[in-house]
Short mmCIF file of C-alpha atoms in Angstrom, two decimals:
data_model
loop_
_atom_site.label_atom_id
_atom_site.label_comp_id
_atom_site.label_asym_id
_atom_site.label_seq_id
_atom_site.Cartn_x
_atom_site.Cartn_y
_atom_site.Cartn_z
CA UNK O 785 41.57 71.80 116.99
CA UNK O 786 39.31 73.97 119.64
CA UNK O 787 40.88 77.11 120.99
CA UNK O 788 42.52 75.38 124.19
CA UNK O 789 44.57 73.19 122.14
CA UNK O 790 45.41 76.24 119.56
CA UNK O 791 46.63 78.45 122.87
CA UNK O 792 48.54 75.45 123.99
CA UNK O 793 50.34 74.77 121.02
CA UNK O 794 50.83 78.50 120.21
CA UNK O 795 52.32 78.95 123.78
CA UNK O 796 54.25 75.53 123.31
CA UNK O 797 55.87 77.70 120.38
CA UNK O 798 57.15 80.80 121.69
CA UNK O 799 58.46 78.31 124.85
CA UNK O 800 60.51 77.01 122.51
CA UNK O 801 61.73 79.84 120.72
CA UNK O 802 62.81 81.69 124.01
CA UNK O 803 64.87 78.59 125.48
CA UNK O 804 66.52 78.15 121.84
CA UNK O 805 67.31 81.75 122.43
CA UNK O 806 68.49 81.76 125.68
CA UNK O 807 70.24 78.53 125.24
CA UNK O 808 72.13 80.53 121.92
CA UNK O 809 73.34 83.46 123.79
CA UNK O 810 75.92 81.80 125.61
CA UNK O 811 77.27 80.46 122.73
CA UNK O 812 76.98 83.54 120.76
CA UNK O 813 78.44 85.64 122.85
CA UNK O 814 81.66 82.88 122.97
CA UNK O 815 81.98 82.92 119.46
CA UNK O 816 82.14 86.48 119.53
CA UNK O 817 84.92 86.67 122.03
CA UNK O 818 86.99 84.03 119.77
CA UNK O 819 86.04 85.85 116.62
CA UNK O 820 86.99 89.79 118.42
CA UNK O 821 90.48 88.07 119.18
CA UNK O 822 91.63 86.96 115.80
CA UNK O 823 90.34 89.85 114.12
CA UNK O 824 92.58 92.65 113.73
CA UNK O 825 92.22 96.15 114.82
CA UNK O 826 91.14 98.89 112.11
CA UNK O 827 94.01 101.01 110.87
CA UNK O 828 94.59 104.09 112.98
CA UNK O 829 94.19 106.93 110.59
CA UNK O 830 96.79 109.25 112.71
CA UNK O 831 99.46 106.41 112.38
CA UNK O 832 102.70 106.67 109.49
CA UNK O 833 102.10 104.22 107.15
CA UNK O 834 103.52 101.27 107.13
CA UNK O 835 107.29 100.87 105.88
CA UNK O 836 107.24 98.67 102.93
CA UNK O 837 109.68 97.92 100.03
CA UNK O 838 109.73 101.08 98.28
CA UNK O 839 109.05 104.65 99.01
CA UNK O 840 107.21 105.49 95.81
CA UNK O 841 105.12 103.73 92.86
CA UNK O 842 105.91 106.20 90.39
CA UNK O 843 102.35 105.37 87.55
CA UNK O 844 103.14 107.19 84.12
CA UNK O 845 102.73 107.00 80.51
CA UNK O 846 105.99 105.39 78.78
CA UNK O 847 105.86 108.00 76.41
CA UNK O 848 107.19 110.09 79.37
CA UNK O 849 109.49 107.29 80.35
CA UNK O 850 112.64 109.25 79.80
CA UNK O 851 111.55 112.31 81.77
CA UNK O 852 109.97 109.87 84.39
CA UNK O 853 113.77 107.49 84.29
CA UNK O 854 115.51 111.11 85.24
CA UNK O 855 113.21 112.03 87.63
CA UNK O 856 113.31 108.81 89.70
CA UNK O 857 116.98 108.89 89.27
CA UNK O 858 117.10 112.26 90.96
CA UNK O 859 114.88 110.66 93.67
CA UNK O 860 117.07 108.17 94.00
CA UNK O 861 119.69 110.29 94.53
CA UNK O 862 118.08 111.73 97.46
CA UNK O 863 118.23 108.45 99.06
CA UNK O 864 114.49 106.82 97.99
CA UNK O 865 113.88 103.92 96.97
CA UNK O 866 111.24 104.07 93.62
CA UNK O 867 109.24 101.58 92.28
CA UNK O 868 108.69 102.08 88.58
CA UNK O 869 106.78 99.22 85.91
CA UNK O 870 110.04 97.90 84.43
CA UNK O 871 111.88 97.75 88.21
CA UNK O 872 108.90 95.75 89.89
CA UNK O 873 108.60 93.62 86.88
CA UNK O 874 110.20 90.82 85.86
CA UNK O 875 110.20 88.72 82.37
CA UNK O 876 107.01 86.48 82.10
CA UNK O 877 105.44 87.65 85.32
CA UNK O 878 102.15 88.81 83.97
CA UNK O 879 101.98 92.70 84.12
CA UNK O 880 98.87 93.70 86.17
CA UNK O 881 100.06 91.46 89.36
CA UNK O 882 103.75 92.98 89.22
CA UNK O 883 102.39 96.58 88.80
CA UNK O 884 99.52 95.59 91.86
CA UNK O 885 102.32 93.87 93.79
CA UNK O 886 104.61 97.42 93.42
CA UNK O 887 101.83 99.59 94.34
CA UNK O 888 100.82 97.67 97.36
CA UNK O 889 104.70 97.06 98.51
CA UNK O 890 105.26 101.50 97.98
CA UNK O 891 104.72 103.61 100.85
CA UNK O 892 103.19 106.28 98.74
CA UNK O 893 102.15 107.36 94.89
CA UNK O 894 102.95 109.42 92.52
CA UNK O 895 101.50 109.99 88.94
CA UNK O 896 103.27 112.02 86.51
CA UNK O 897 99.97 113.64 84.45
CA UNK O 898 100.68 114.47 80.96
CA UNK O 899 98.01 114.42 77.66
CA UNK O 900 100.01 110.61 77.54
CA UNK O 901 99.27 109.38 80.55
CA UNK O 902 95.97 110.89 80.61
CA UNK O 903 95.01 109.16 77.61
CA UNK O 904 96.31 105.65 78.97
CA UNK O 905 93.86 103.15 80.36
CA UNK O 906 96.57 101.62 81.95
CA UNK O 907 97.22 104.86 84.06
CA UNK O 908 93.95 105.32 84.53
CA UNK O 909 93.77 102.19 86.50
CA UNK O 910 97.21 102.76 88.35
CA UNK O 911 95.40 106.28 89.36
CA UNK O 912 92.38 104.85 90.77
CA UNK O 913 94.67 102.34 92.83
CA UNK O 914 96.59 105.11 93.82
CA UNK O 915 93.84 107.46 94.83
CA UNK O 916 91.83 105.11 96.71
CA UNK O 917 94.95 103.59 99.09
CA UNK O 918 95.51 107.72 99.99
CA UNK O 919 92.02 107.35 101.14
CA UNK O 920 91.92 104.54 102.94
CA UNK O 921 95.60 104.28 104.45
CA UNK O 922 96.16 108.07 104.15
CA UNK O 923 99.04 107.24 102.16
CA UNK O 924 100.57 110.34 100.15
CA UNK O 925 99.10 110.59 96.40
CA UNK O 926 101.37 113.30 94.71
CA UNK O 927 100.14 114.94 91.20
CA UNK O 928 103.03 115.79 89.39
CA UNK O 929 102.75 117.40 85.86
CA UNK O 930 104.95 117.10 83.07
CA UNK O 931 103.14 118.76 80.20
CA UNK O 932 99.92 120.38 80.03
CA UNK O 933 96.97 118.80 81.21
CA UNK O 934 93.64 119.23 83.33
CA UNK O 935 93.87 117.81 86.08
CA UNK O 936 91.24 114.87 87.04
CA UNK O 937 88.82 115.99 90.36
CA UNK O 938 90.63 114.18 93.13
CA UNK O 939 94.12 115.12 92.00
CA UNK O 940 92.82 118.27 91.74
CA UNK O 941 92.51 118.07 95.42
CA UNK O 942 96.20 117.63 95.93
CA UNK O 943 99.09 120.40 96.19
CA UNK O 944 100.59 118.96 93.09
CA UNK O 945 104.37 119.41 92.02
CA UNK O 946 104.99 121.21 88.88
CA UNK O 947 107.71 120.39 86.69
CA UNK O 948 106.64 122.04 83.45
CA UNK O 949 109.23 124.35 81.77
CA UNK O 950 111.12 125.40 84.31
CA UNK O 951 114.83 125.39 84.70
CA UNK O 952 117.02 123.53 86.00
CA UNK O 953 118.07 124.52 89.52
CA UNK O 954 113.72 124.80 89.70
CA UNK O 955 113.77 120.99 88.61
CA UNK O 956 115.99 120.36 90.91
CA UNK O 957 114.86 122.45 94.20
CA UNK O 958 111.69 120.82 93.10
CA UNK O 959 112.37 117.29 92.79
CA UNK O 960 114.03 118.04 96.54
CA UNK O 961 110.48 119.06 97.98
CA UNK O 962 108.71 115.74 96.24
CA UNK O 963 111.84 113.91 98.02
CA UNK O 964 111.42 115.65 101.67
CA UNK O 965 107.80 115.07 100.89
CA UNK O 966 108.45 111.17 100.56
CA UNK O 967 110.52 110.86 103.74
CA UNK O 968 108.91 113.02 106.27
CA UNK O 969 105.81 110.87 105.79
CA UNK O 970 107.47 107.36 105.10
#
């Protein structure tokens, strides 16, 4: 092929290419339109959360599960509605989709650290859940200790409630904070 037929077809090329282009950007630009319209808007980070079933997924170790039974007992008292394993669970459902289900269906989180629960894999998991929804929803993740324990980095980073050896009316005054807590954001 000599040079005029080269130029030709190379010019023959990029003709082409531009009217495919221009001929796409209509098109394009309608798809976009129809796509922008179905797809929701981002969370707005200064918004409540949403209200969902319960107020609080309560993750723990159930060799805390008396302590943790009184203490969401006391929170129910104060007129909150708790999600714990064996409420949001129900006989053959298998265990990881009723515990997901009960996190994503609470409002907020709360772990109850103790050298139990900080030894559980199972916990572990809830608290990674738990931690990454505050991020990403700003959903309330409350610490609350039980027995003594270091605290993990990120739950570090929260005011945490403290329930260790303290009497009762502090239990109690307490447990009212972690309930005002609960509401004032739900």
């Amino acid at each position: 092929m000599d040079i005029a037929g080269l130029t030709i077809a190379v010019i023959s090329a990029v003709a082409g290419i531009a009217g495919a282009y221009f001929a796409w950007v209509p098109v394009r630009d309608r798809l976009s339109r129809r796509r922008m319209a179905h797809t929701p808007a981002p969370p707005d980070p200064a918004a409540p959360p949403a209200t969902t079933g319960y107020d609080v997924f309560i993750s723990y170790a159930h060799e805390d599960g008396d302590l943790v039974r009184d203490l969401a007992e006391r929170l129910r008292r104060r007129g909150l509605n708790i999600a714990l394993d064996e409420v949001a669970l129900t006989p053959g459902m298998p265990l990881v989709h009723g515990v997901e289900e009960a996190i994503r269906n609470s409002s907020h989180g709360m772990l109850v650290f103790s050298p139990a629960s900080m030894a559980s894999g199972w916990v572990r998991n809830e608290y990674y859940l738990l931690m990454q929804r505050s991020f990403e929803t700003g959903r309330l993740f409350i610490p609350v200790l039980v027995k003594d324990v270091d605290l993990p980095e990120f739950a570090r980073t929260r005011f945490y409630s403290d329930l260790r050896d303290v009497s009762e009316a502090t239990y109690d005054q307490r447990v009212t904070k972690l309930a005002e807590a609960l509401r004032r954001t739900a």
